[in-house]
Amino acid sequence: MEIKRSKSGQAMPKEVIVVNKDAFLPIHKTEIRWLGSASIMINSRGTTLMIDPLLEGFDMPLLFEMPILPQAVPHLDAVLITHIDNDHFSRPTCKDLLSVCEAYHAPYYVAEVMKEENIKGTGHAIHDSFKVKDIQVTLTPARHNWQNGSSKYQFREWKEEDYCGYWLDTADGTIWLPGDSKLMEEHLKMPEPDVILFDFSDNDWHITLDGAVLLANTYPNADLICIHWGSVDAPDMSPFNGDPESLIDKVIHPERIRVLAPGEAFTLTKKQVKK
């Protein structure tokens, strides 16, 4: 696995690959790039989108420079946001992408908050579907309403539907991002995706390591692109401190664990069931 250790011992990527404008050009395949943290870029035959882009302005120190900054993005057909936390809804990033992004999508609550930044976001309910050109996008459920237990956030009731994952149907296969979430029963009853954008944070308001392994082994043919690890310099905070090596002896077909460098392209392919 292509990882190294920070000075404090955190697992982190060995390198960063700069994403240039060529990554946004029309192609005859679907490429997935992990950009660090929970940020994803997808180019599906020329349809380009980002999920939870955190490309600048985070309020905690990072372990590496982002592979692309907003001013270097030439065009996006959409930005998809899963929830309000600022490592997912990066207001600075979303604002600085306004001139090049055609549409913003999010759960209803996040879409309302986007108005505070003069971002015209389209809100959706869990299980709603919509199209980004030829990509079919469906919101999947998540359980991450941790704010209800914090006195700082008692200005509203935080509902499960304020948080989501995304299921993407492309011409080249299916991609599923469960999102920041406790493991839910519904997560174990999905069609088998070709790729899971895989949070394995050992944290009670995330999936936990045991939950991540159960999810991975429920879908034993899906490629697992590791996300939400090795990006934030926070060795004592479990949501940011996953170690891909902890998965190797627990996951069926461990060769499908994909530890990408930030900015590295992974080509989506439809799976044939392994015997």
PDB file of C-alpha atoms in Angstrom:
ATOM      1  CA  MET A   1       0.000   0.000   0.000  1.00  0.00           C
ATOM      2  CA  GLU A   2       1.268   3.427  -0.944  1.00  0.00           C
ATOM      3  CA  ILE A   3       1.216   5.109   2.465  1.00  0.00           C
ATOM      4  CA  LYS A   4       3.689   6.837   4.740  1.00  0.00           C
ATOM      5  CA  ARG A   5       3.554   8.121   8.313  1.00  0.00           C
ATOM      6  CA  SER A   6       3.356  11.696   9.511  1.00  0.00           C
ATOM      7  CA  LYS A   7       5.603  12.883  12.332  1.00  0.00           C
ATOM      8  CA  SER A   8       2.802  12.023  14.752  1.00  0.00           C
ATOM      9  CA  GLY A   9       2.331   8.564  13.235  1.00  0.00           C
ATOM     10  CA  GLN A  10      -0.779   9.159  11.136  1.00  0.00           C
ATOM     11  CA  ALA A  11      -1.142   7.109   7.971  1.00  0.00           C
ATOM     12  CA  MET A  12      -1.087   9.430   4.967  1.00  0.00           C
ATOM     13  CA  PRO A  13      -0.582   9.224   1.202  1.00  0.00           C
ATOM     14  CA  LYS A  14       2.982   8.946  -0.088  1.00  0.00           C
ATOM     15  CA  GLU A  15       2.483  11.592  -2.775  1.00  0.00           C
ATOM     16  CA  VAL A  16       0.054  14.081  -4.300  1.00  0.00           C
ATOM     17  CA  ILE A  17      -0.674  14.136  -8.029  1.00  0.00           C
ATOM     18  CA  VAL A  18      -1.585  17.551  -9.396  1.00  0.00           C
ATOM     19  CA  VAL A  19      -4.901  17.591 -11.268  1.00  0.00           C
ATOM     20  CA  ASN A  20      -4.646  19.706 -14.405  1.00  0.00           C
ATOM     21  CA  LYS A  21      -7.203  20.899 -16.925  1.00  0.00           C
ATOM     22  CA  ASP A  22      -6.828  17.759 -19.036  1.00  0.00           C
ATOM     23  CA  ALA A  23      -8.648  15.837 -16.296  1.00  0.00           C
ATOM     24  CA  PHE A  24     -11.840  17.740 -17.203  1.00  0.00           C
ATOM     25  CA  LEU A  25     -11.780  17.007 -20.935  1.00  0.00           C
ATOM     26  CA  PRO A  26     -14.211  14.564 -22.616  1.00  0.00           C
ATOM     27  CA  ILE A  27     -13.021  10.957 -22.321  1.00  0.00           C
ATOM     28  CA  HIS A  28     -14.363   7.545 -23.337  1.00  0.00           C
ATOM     29  CA  LYS A  29     -14.477   6.165 -19.795  1.00  0.00           C
ATOM     30  CA  THR A  30     -15.270   7.156 -16.216  1.00  0.00           C
ATOM     31  CA  GLU A  31     -12.441   8.307 -13.966  1.00  0.00           C
ATOM     32  CA  ILE A  32     -12.686   8.800 -10.207  1.00  0.00           C
ATOM     33  CA  ARG A  33     -10.209  10.915  -8.281  1.00  0.00           C
ATOM     34  CA  TRP A  34      -9.917  11.183  -4.508  1.00  0.00           C
ATOM     35  CA  LEU A  35      -8.843  14.756  -3.796  1.00  0.00           C
ATOM     36  CA  GLY A  36      -8.133  14.294  -0.084  1.00  0.00           C
ATOM     37  CA  SER A  37     -10.401  14.233   2.983  1.00  0.00           C
ATOM     38  CA  ALA A  38     -13.867  13.225   1.654  1.00  0.00           C
ATOM     39  CA  SER A  39     -13.518  15.164  -1.603  1.00  0.00           C
ATOM     40  CA  ILE A  40     -14.159  13.333  -4.865  1.00  0.00           C
ATOM     41  CA  MET A  41     -13.930  14.305  -8.525  1.00  0.00           C
ATOM     42  CA  ILE A  42     -15.620  12.279 -11.269  1.00  0.00           C
ATOM     43  CA  ASN A  43     -15.262  12.633 -15.028  1.00  0.00           C
ATOM     44  CA  SER A  44     -17.757  10.317 -16.714  1.00  0.00           C
ATOM     45  CA  ARG A  45     -17.337  10.607 -20.471  1.00  0.00           C
ATOM     46  CA  GLY A  46     -16.992  14.354 -20.188  1.00  0.00           C
ATOM     47  CA  THR A  47     -19.585  14.944 -17.449  1.00  0.00           C
ATOM     48  CA  THR A  48     -17.638  16.376 -14.524  1.00  0.00           C
ATOM     49  CA  LEU A  49     -18.705  16.723 -10.920  1.00  0.00           C
ATOM     50  CA  MET A  50     -17.231  16.997  -7.461  1.00  0.00           C
ATOM     51  CA  ILE A  51     -18.630  15.622  -4.228  1.00  0.00           C
ATOM     52  CA  ASP A  52     -17.882  17.500  -0.989  1.00  0.00           C
ATOM     53  CA  PRO A  53     -14.958  19.474  -2.453  1.00  0.00           C
ATOM     54  CA  LEU A  54     -12.672  20.801   0.266  1.00  0.00           C
ATOM     55  CA  LEU A  55      -9.971  22.524  -1.750  1.00  0.00           C
ATOM     56  CA  GLU A  56      -9.124  25.493   0.471  1.00  0.00           C
ATOM     57  CA  GLY A  57      -9.859  27.348   3.674  1.00  0.00           C
ATOM     58  CA  PHE A  58     -10.251  24.479   6.162  1.00  0.00           C
ATOM     59  CA  ASP A  59      -9.990  25.462   9.831  1.00  0.00           C
ATOM     60  CA  MET A  60      -7.606  22.635  10.809  1.00  0.00           C
ATOM     61  CA  PRO A  61      -4.076  21.947   9.536  1.00  0.00           C
ATOM     62  CA  LEU A  62      -3.738  19.541   6.622  1.00  0.00           C
ATOM     63  CA  LEU A  63      -1.055  16.945   5.967  1.00  0.00           C
ATOM     64  CA  PHE A  64      -0.574  17.853   2.301  1.00  0.00           C
ATOM     65  CA  GLU A  65      -1.417  20.482  -0.304  1.00  0.00           C
ATOM     66  CA  MET A  66      -4.623  19.872  -2.232  1.00  0.00           C
ATOM     67  CA  PRO A  67      -4.096  18.450  -5.749  1.00  0.00           C
ATOM     68  CA  ILE A  68      -6.181  21.229  -7.285  1.00  0.00           C
ATOM     69  CA  LEU A  69      -7.381  24.659  -6.148  1.00  0.00           C
ATOM     70  CA  PRO A  70     -10.722  26.204  -7.138  1.00  0.00           C
ATOM     71  CA  GLN A  71      -9.120  28.741  -9.475  1.00  0.00           C
ATOM     72  CA  ALA A  72      -7.605  25.877 -11.505  1.00  0.00           C
ATOM     73  CA  VAL A  73     -10.983  24.156 -12.097  1.00  0.00           C
ATOM     74  CA  PRO A  74     -12.131  24.961 -15.663  1.00  0.00           C
ATOM     75  CA  HIS A  75     -15.679  23.612 -15.482  1.00  0.00           C
ATOM     76  CA  LEU A  76     -17.991  21.413 -13.411  1.00  0.00           C
ATOM     77  CA  ASP A  77     -21.443  20.206 -14.340  1.00  0.00           C
ATOM     78  CA  ALA A  78     -22.337  19.867 -10.654  1.00  0.00           C
ATOM     79  CA  VAL A  79     -21.177  19.907  -7.063  1.00  0.00           C
ATOM     80  CA  LEU A  80     -22.889  17.448  -4.712  1.00  0.00           C
ATOM     81  CA  ILE A  81     -22.799  18.063  -0.949  1.00  0.00           C
ATOM     82  CA  THR A  82     -23.634  15.351   1.577  1.00  0.00           C
ATOM     83  CA  HIS A  83     -24.056  17.432   4.766  1.00  0.00           C
ATOM     84  CA  ILE A  84     -23.318  20.641   6.596  1.00  0.00           C
ATOM     85  CA  ASP A  85     -20.001  19.829   8.347  1.00  0.00           C
ATOM     86  CA  ASN A  86     -17.308  22.146   7.043  1.00  0.00           C
ATOM     87  CA  ASP A  87     -15.028  19.340   5.902  1.00  0.00           C
ATOM     88  CA  HIS A  88     -17.855  18.444   3.483  1.00  0.00           C
ATOM     89  CA  PHE A  89     -19.678  21.717   2.805  1.00  0.00           C
ATOM     90  CA  SER A  90     -16.649  23.958   2.369  1.00  0.00           C
ATOM     91  CA  ARG A  91     -18.179  27.373   1.935  1.00  0.00           C
ATOM     92  CA  PRO A  92     -14.957  28.955   0.615  1.00  0.00           C
ATOM     93  CA  THR A  93     -14.533  26.218  -1.981  1.00  0.00           C
ATOM     94  CA  CYS A  94     -18.163  26.244  -3.116  1.00  0.00           C
ATOM     95  CA  LYS A  95     -18.186  30.032  -3.433  1.00  0.00           C
ATOM     96  CA  ASP A  96     -14.972  30.069  -5.429  1.00  0.00           C
ATOM     97  CA  LEU A  97     -16.356  27.440  -7.823  1.00  0.00           C
ATOM     98  CA  LEU A  98     -19.489  29.469  -8.577  1.00  0.00           C
ATOM     99  CA  SER A  99     -18.194  30.892 -11.837  1.00  0.00           C
ATOM    100  CA  VAL A 100     -17.410  27.448 -13.281  1.00  0.00           C
ATOM    101  CA  CYS A 101     -20.071  25.198 -11.715  1.00  0.00           C
ATOM    102  CA  GLU A 102     -23.420  24.673 -13.428  1.00  0.00           C
ATOM    103  CA  ALA A 103     -25.404  23.347 -10.431  1.00  0.00           C
ATOM    104  CA  TYR A 104     -25.218  22.559  -6.720  1.00  0.00           C
ATOM    105  CA  HIS A 105     -27.189  19.698  -5.127  1.00  0.00           C
ATOM    106  CA  ALA A 106     -27.615  18.781  -1.464  1.00  0.00           C
ATOM    107  CA  PRO A 107     -30.160  17.678   1.128  1.00  0.00           C
ATOM    108  CA  TYR A 108     -32.863  20.294   1.632  1.00  0.00           C
ATOM    109  CA  TYR A 109     -31.341  21.826   4.761  1.00  0.00           C
ATOM    110  CA  VAL A 110     -27.905  22.288   3.227  1.00  0.00           C
ATOM    111  CA  ALA A 111     -29.435  23.791   0.085  1.00  0.00           C
ATOM    112  CA  GLU A 112     -31.189  26.367   2.276  1.00  0.00           C
ATOM    113  CA  VAL A 113     -27.931  27.243   4.044  1.00  0.00           C
ATOM    114  CA  MET A 114     -26.244  27.670   0.664  1.00  0.00           C
ATOM    115  CA  LYS A 115     -28.418  30.762   0.135  1.00  0.00           C
ATOM    116  CA  GLU A 116     -26.400  32.487   2.876  1.00  0.00           C
ATOM    117  CA  GLU A 117     -23.441  32.297   0.492  1.00  0.00           C
ATOM    118  CA  ASN A 118     -25.482  33.350  -2.571  1.00  0.00           C
ATOM    119  CA  ILE A 119     -25.263  29.812  -3.899  1.00  0.00           C
ATOM    120  CA  LYS A 120     -28.392  28.604  -5.648  1.00  0.00           C
ATOM    121  CA  GLY A 121     -28.509  25.037  -4.387  1.00  0.00           C
ATOM    122  CA  THR A 122     -31.163  22.482  -5.318  1.00  0.00           C
ATOM    123  CA  GLY A 123     -32.464  20.572  -2.322  1.00  0.00           C
ATOM    124  CA  HIS A 124     -33.448  16.904  -2.335  1.00  0.00           C
ATOM    125  CA  ALA A 125     -35.028  14.323  -0.060  1.00  0.00           C
ATOM    126  CA  ILE A 126     -33.479  10.951   0.708  1.00  0.00           C
ATOM    127  CA  HIS A 127     -34.126   8.521  -2.195  1.00  0.00           C
ATOM    128  CA  ASP A 128     -34.745  11.403  -4.645  1.00  0.00           C
ATOM    129  CA  SER A 129     -33.074  10.993  -8.033  1.00  0.00           C
ATOM    130  CA  PHE A 130     -31.900  13.591 -10.531  1.00  0.00           C
ATOM    131  CA  LYS A 131     -29.689  13.754 -13.604  1.00  0.00           C
ATOM    132  CA  VAL A 132     -26.355  15.456 -14.101  1.00  0.00           C
ATOM    133  CA  LYS A 133     -26.248  15.131 -17.879  1.00  0.00           C
ATOM    134  CA  ASP A 134     -26.016  11.361 -18.405  1.00  0.00           C
ATOM    135  CA  ILE A 135     -25.261  10.471 -14.765  1.00  0.00           C
ATOM    136  CA  GLN A 136     -28.242   9.377 -12.680  1.00  0.00           C
ATOM    137  CA  VAL A 137     -27.768  10.477  -9.049  1.00  0.00           C
ATOM    138  CA  THR A 138     -29.795   9.142  -6.107  1.00  0.00           C
ATOM    139  CA  LEU A 139     -29.576  10.235  -2.476  1.00  0.00           C
ATOM    140  CA  THR A 140     -29.045   7.367  -0.025  1.00  0.00           C
ATOM    141  CA  PRO A 141     -29.723   7.554   3.723  1.00  0.00           C
ATOM    142  CA  ALA A 142     -27.137   8.492   6.326  1.00  0.00           C
ATOM    143  CA  ARG A 143     -27.174   8.804  10.109  1.00  0.00           C
ATOM    144  CA  HIS A 144     -24.744  11.483  11.213  1.00  0.00           C
ATOM    145  CA  ASN A 145     -26.788  13.996  13.233  1.00  0.00           C
ATOM    146  CA  TRP A 146     -24.204  14.246  16.007  1.00  0.00           C
ATOM    147  CA  GLN A 147     -24.993  17.938  16.575  1.00  0.00           C
ATOM    148  CA  ASN A 148     -28.064  17.033  18.648  1.00  0.00           C
ATOM    149  CA  GLY A 149     -25.698  15.972  21.433  1.00  0.00           C
ATOM    150  CA  SER A 150     -23.732  19.237  21.453  1.00  0.00           C
ATOM    151  CA  SER A 151     -24.877  22.337  23.348  1.00  0.00           C
ATOM    152  CA  LYS A 152     -23.185  24.496  20.703  1.00  0.00           C
ATOM    153  CA  TYR A 153     -25.676  23.378  18.044  1.00  0.00           C
ATOM    154  CA  GLN A 154     -28.987  23.463  19.888  1.00  0.00           C
ATOM    155  CA  PHE A 155     -30.407  26.201  17.643  1.00  0.00           C
ATOM    156  CA  ARG A 156     -32.317  23.544  15.663  1.00  0.00           C
ATOM    157  CA  GLU A 157     -33.237  19.863  15.627  1.00  0.00           C
ATOM    158  CA  TRP A 158     -30.836  17.936  13.408  1.00  0.00           C
ATOM    159  CA  LYS A 159     -32.687  15.331  11.388  1.00  0.00           C
ATOM    160  CA  GLU A 160     -31.349  12.262   9.635  1.00  0.00           C
ATOM    161  CA  GLU A 161     -32.554  13.588   6.304  1.00  0.00           C
ATOM    162  CA  ASP A 162     -30.146  16.535   6.637  1.00  0.00           C
ATOM    163  CA  TYR A 163     -27.353  14.085   5.756  1.00  0.00           C
ATOM    164  CA  CYS A 164     -27.006  11.777   2.782  1.00  0.00           C
ATOM    165  CA  GLY A 165     -24.875   9.565   0.615  1.00  0.00           C
ATOM    166  CA  TYR A 166     -24.970   9.423  -3.169  1.00  0.00           C
ATOM    167  CA  TRP A 167     -25.448   6.562  -5.614  1.00  0.00           C
ATOM    168  CA  LEU A 168     -24.283   7.339  -9.160  1.00  0.00           C
ATOM    169  CA  ASP A 169     -25.264   5.322 -12.220  1.00  0.00           C
ATOM    170  CA  THR A 170     -22.852   5.968 -15.088  1.00  0.00           C
ATOM    171  CA  ALA A 171     -22.355   4.407 -18.500  1.00  0.00           C
ATOM    172  CA  ASP A 172     -19.359   2.537 -17.098  1.00  0.00           C
ATOM    173  CA  GLY A 173     -20.770   1.263 -13.804  1.00  0.00           C
ATOM    174  CA  THR A 174     -22.092   2.320 -10.423  1.00  0.00           C
ATOM    175  CA  ILE A 175     -20.433   4.392  -7.713  1.00  0.00           C
ATOM    176  CA  TRP A 176     -21.709   4.600  -4.141  1.00  0.00           C
ATOM    177  CA  LEU A 177     -20.683   7.091  -1.500  1.00  0.00           C
ATOM    178  CA  PRO A 178     -22.425   6.112   1.771  1.00  0.00           C
ATOM    179  CA  GLY A 179     -21.274   9.414   3.281  1.00  0.00           C
ATOM    180  CA  ASP A 180     -20.374  10.142   6.883  1.00  0.00           C
ATOM    181  CA  SER A 181     -22.737   7.785   8.679  1.00  0.00           C
ATOM    182  CA  LYS A 182     -23.254   5.153  11.279  1.00  0.00           C
ATOM    183  CA  LEU A 183     -23.810   1.813   9.570  1.00  0.00           C
ATOM    184  CA  MET A 184     -27.528   1.454   8.793  1.00  0.00           C
ATOM    185  CA  GLU A 185     -29.491  -1.669   7.963  1.00  0.00           C
ATOM    186  CA  GLU A 186     -30.392  -0.172   4.603  1.00  0.00           C
ATOM    187  CA  HIS A 187     -26.688   0.116   3.773  1.00  0.00           C
ATOM    188  CA  LEU A 188     -26.487  -3.686   3.803  1.00  0.00           C
ATOM    189  CA  LYS A 189     -29.388  -4.144   1.367  1.00  0.00           C
ATOM    190  CA  MET A 190     -28.222  -2.134  -1.638  1.00  0.00           C
ATOM    191  CA  PRO A 191     -27.549  -3.533  -5.095  1.00  0.00           C
ATOM    192  CA  GLU A 192     -23.855  -4.370  -5.302  1.00  0.00           C
ATOM    193  CA  PRO A 193     -21.999  -1.273  -6.556  1.00  0.00           C
ATOM    194  CA  ASP A 194     -18.919  -1.403  -8.730  1.00  0.00           C
ATOM    195  CA  VAL A 195     -17.086   1.106  -6.518  1.00  0.00           C
ATOM    196  CA  ILE A 196     -17.645   2.199  -2.921  1.00  0.00           C
ATOM    197  CA  LEU A 197     -16.123   5.527  -1.876  1.00  0.00           C
ATOM    198  CA  PHE A 198     -15.094   4.000   1.403  1.00  0.00           C
ATOM    199  CA  ASP A 199     -15.015   5.813   4.745  1.00  0.00           C
ATOM    200  CA  PHE A 200     -13.575   3.425   7.335  1.00  0.00           C
ATOM    201  CA  SER A 201     -13.243   5.859  10.249  1.00  0.00           C
ATOM    202  CA  ASP A 202     -13.326   4.031  13.579  1.00  0.00           C
ATOM    203  CA  ASN A 203     -15.675   6.568  15.139  1.00  0.00           C
ATOM    204  CA  ASP A 204     -19.166   6.111  16.589  1.00  0.00           C
ATOM    205  CA  TRP A 205     -20.676   8.862  14.393  1.00  0.00           C
ATOM    206  CA  HIS A 206     -18.991   7.348  11.370  1.00  0.00           C
ATOM    207  CA  ILE A 207     -19.150   3.714  10.308  1.00  0.00           C
ATOM    208  CA  THR A 208     -16.566   2.317  12.804  1.00  0.00           C
ATOM    209  CA  LEU A 209     -13.879  -0.084  11.635  1.00  0.00           C
ATOM    210  CA  ASP A 210     -16.067  -3.135  12.325  1.00  0.00           C
ATOM    211  CA  GLY A 211     -18.942  -1.528  10.434  1.00  0.00           C
ATOM    212  CA  ALA A 212     -16.686  -0.688   7.502  1.00  0.00           C
ATOM    213  CA  VAL A 213     -15.488  -4.283   7.304  1.00  0.00           C
ATOM    214  CA  LEU A 214     -19.071  -5.574   7.430  1.00  0.00           C
ATOM    215  CA  LEU A 215     -20.059  -3.193   4.637  1.00  0.00           C
ATOM    216  CA  ALA A 216     -17.057  -4.156   2.509  1.00  0.00           C
ATOM    217  CA  ASN A 217     -17.720  -7.867   2.936  1.00  0.00           C
ATOM    218  CA  THR A 218     -21.425  -7.479   2.169  1.00  0.00           C
ATOM    219  CA  TYR A 219     -20.351  -6.313  -1.302  1.00  0.00           C
ATOM    220  CA  PRO A 220     -17.275  -8.506  -1.872  1.00  0.00           C
ATOM    221  CA  ASN A 221     -16.723  -7.522  -5.501  1.00  0.00           C
ATOM    222  CA  ALA A 222     -16.860  -3.729  -5.149  1.00  0.00           C
ATOM    223  CA  ASP A 223     -13.642  -1.768  -5.415  1.00  0.00           C
ATOM    224  CA  LEU A 224     -13.046   0.183  -2.201  1.00  0.00           C
ATOM    225  CA  ILE A 225     -11.550   3.638  -2.735  1.00  0.00           C
ATOM    226  CA  CYS A 226     -10.350   4.772   0.688  1.00  0.00           C
ATOM    227  CA  ILE A 227     -11.489   8.272   1.647  1.00  0.00           C
ATOM    228  CA  HIS A 228     -11.701  10.394   4.816  1.00  0.00           C
ATOM    229  CA  TRP A 229      -8.204   9.418   5.975  1.00  0.00           C
ATOM    230  CA  GLY A 230      -4.667  10.772   6.002  1.00  0.00           C
ATOM    231  CA  SER A 231      -5.548  14.385   5.192  1.00  0.00           C
ATOM    232  CA  VAL A 232      -6.175  16.352   8.393  1.00  0.00           C
ATOM    233  CA  ASP A 233      -3.333  16.671  10.896  1.00  0.00           C
ATOM    234  CA  ALA A 234      -5.324  15.394  13.858  1.00  0.00           C
ATOM    235  CA  PRO A 235      -3.710  12.240  15.294  1.00  0.00           C
ATOM    236  CA  ASP A 236      -6.063  12.155  18.284  1.00  0.00           C
ATOM    237  CA  MET A 237      -9.306  12.531  16.310  1.00  0.00           C
ATOM    238  CA  SER A 238     -10.635   9.207  15.050  1.00  0.00           C
ATOM    239  CA  PRO A 239     -12.756  10.624  12.186  1.00  0.00           C
ATOM    240  CA  PHE A 240      -9.547  11.796  10.474  1.00  0.00           C
ATOM    241  CA  ASN A 241      -7.201   9.025  11.530  1.00  0.00           C
ATOM    242  CA  GLY A 242      -8.059   5.849   9.611  1.00  0.00           C
ATOM    243  CA  ASP A 243      -5.263   3.507   8.545  1.00  0.00           C
ATOM    244  CA  PRO A 244      -5.797   1.512   5.326  1.00  0.00           C
ATOM    245  CA  GLU A 245      -3.410  -1.169   6.569  1.00  0.00           C
ATOM    246  CA  SER A 246      -5.971  -2.041   9.268  1.00  0.00           C
ATOM    247  CA  LEU A 247      -8.267  -3.365   6.513  1.00  0.00           C
ATOM    248  CA  ILE A 248      -5.953  -5.852   4.817  1.00  0.00           C
ATOM    249  CA  ASP A 249      -6.547  -8.923   6.971  1.00  0.00           C
ATOM    250  CA  LYS A 250     -10.250  -8.211   7.481  1.00  0.00           C
ATOM    251  CA  VAL A 251     -11.653  -7.553   4.002  1.00  0.00           C
ATOM    252  CA  ILE A 252     -12.605 -10.284   1.534  1.00  0.00           C
ATOM    253  CA  HIS A 253     -10.493  -9.914  -1.640  1.00  0.00           C
ATOM    254  CA  PRO A 254      -8.195  -7.284  -0.082  1.00  0.00           C
ATOM    255  CA  GLU A 255      -6.687  -6.510  -3.502  1.00  0.00           C
ATOM    256  CA  ARG A 256      -9.769  -4.368  -4.147  1.00  0.00           C
ATOM    257  CA  ILE A 257      -8.727  -1.890  -1.422  1.00  0.00           C
ATOM    258  CA  ARG A 258      -7.654   1.117  -3.475  1.00  0.00           C
ATOM    259  CA  VAL A 259      -5.290   3.476  -1.670  1.00  0.00           C
ATOM    260  CA  LEU A 260      -5.075   6.293  -4.177  1.00  0.00           C
ATOM    261  CA  ALA A 261      -2.774   9.259  -4.067  1.00  0.00           C
ATOM    262  CA  PRO A 262      -4.773  12.479  -3.925  1.00  0.00           C
ATOM    263  CA  GLY A 263      -5.394  13.431  -7.535  1.00  0.00           C
ATOM    264  CA  GLU A 264      -4.710   9.936  -8.927  1.00  0.00           C
ATOM    265  CA  ALA A 265      -7.218   8.685 -11.510  1.00  0.00           C
ATOM    266  CA  PHE A 266      -9.012   5.355 -11.012  1.00  0.00           C
ATOM    267  CA  THR A 267     -10.905   3.928 -13.976  1.00  0.00           C
ATOM    268  CA  LEU A 268     -14.377   2.607 -13.209  1.00  0.00           C
ATOM    269  CA  THR A 269     -15.240  -0.819 -14.634  1.00  0.00           C
ATOM    270  CA  LYS A 270     -18.338  -2.950 -14.309  1.00  0.00           C
ATOM    271  CA  LYS A 271     -17.638  -5.992 -12.202  1.00  0.00           C
ATOM    272  CA  GLN A 272     -17.959  -9.651 -13.025  1.00  0.00           C
ATOM    273  CA  VAL A 273     -18.895 -11.643  -9.925  1.00  0.00           C
ATOM    274  CA  LYS A 274     -15.947 -13.529  -8.470  1.00  0.00           C
ATOM    275  CA  LYS A 275     -16.457 -17.231  -7.810  1.00  0.00           C
TER     276      LYS A 275
END
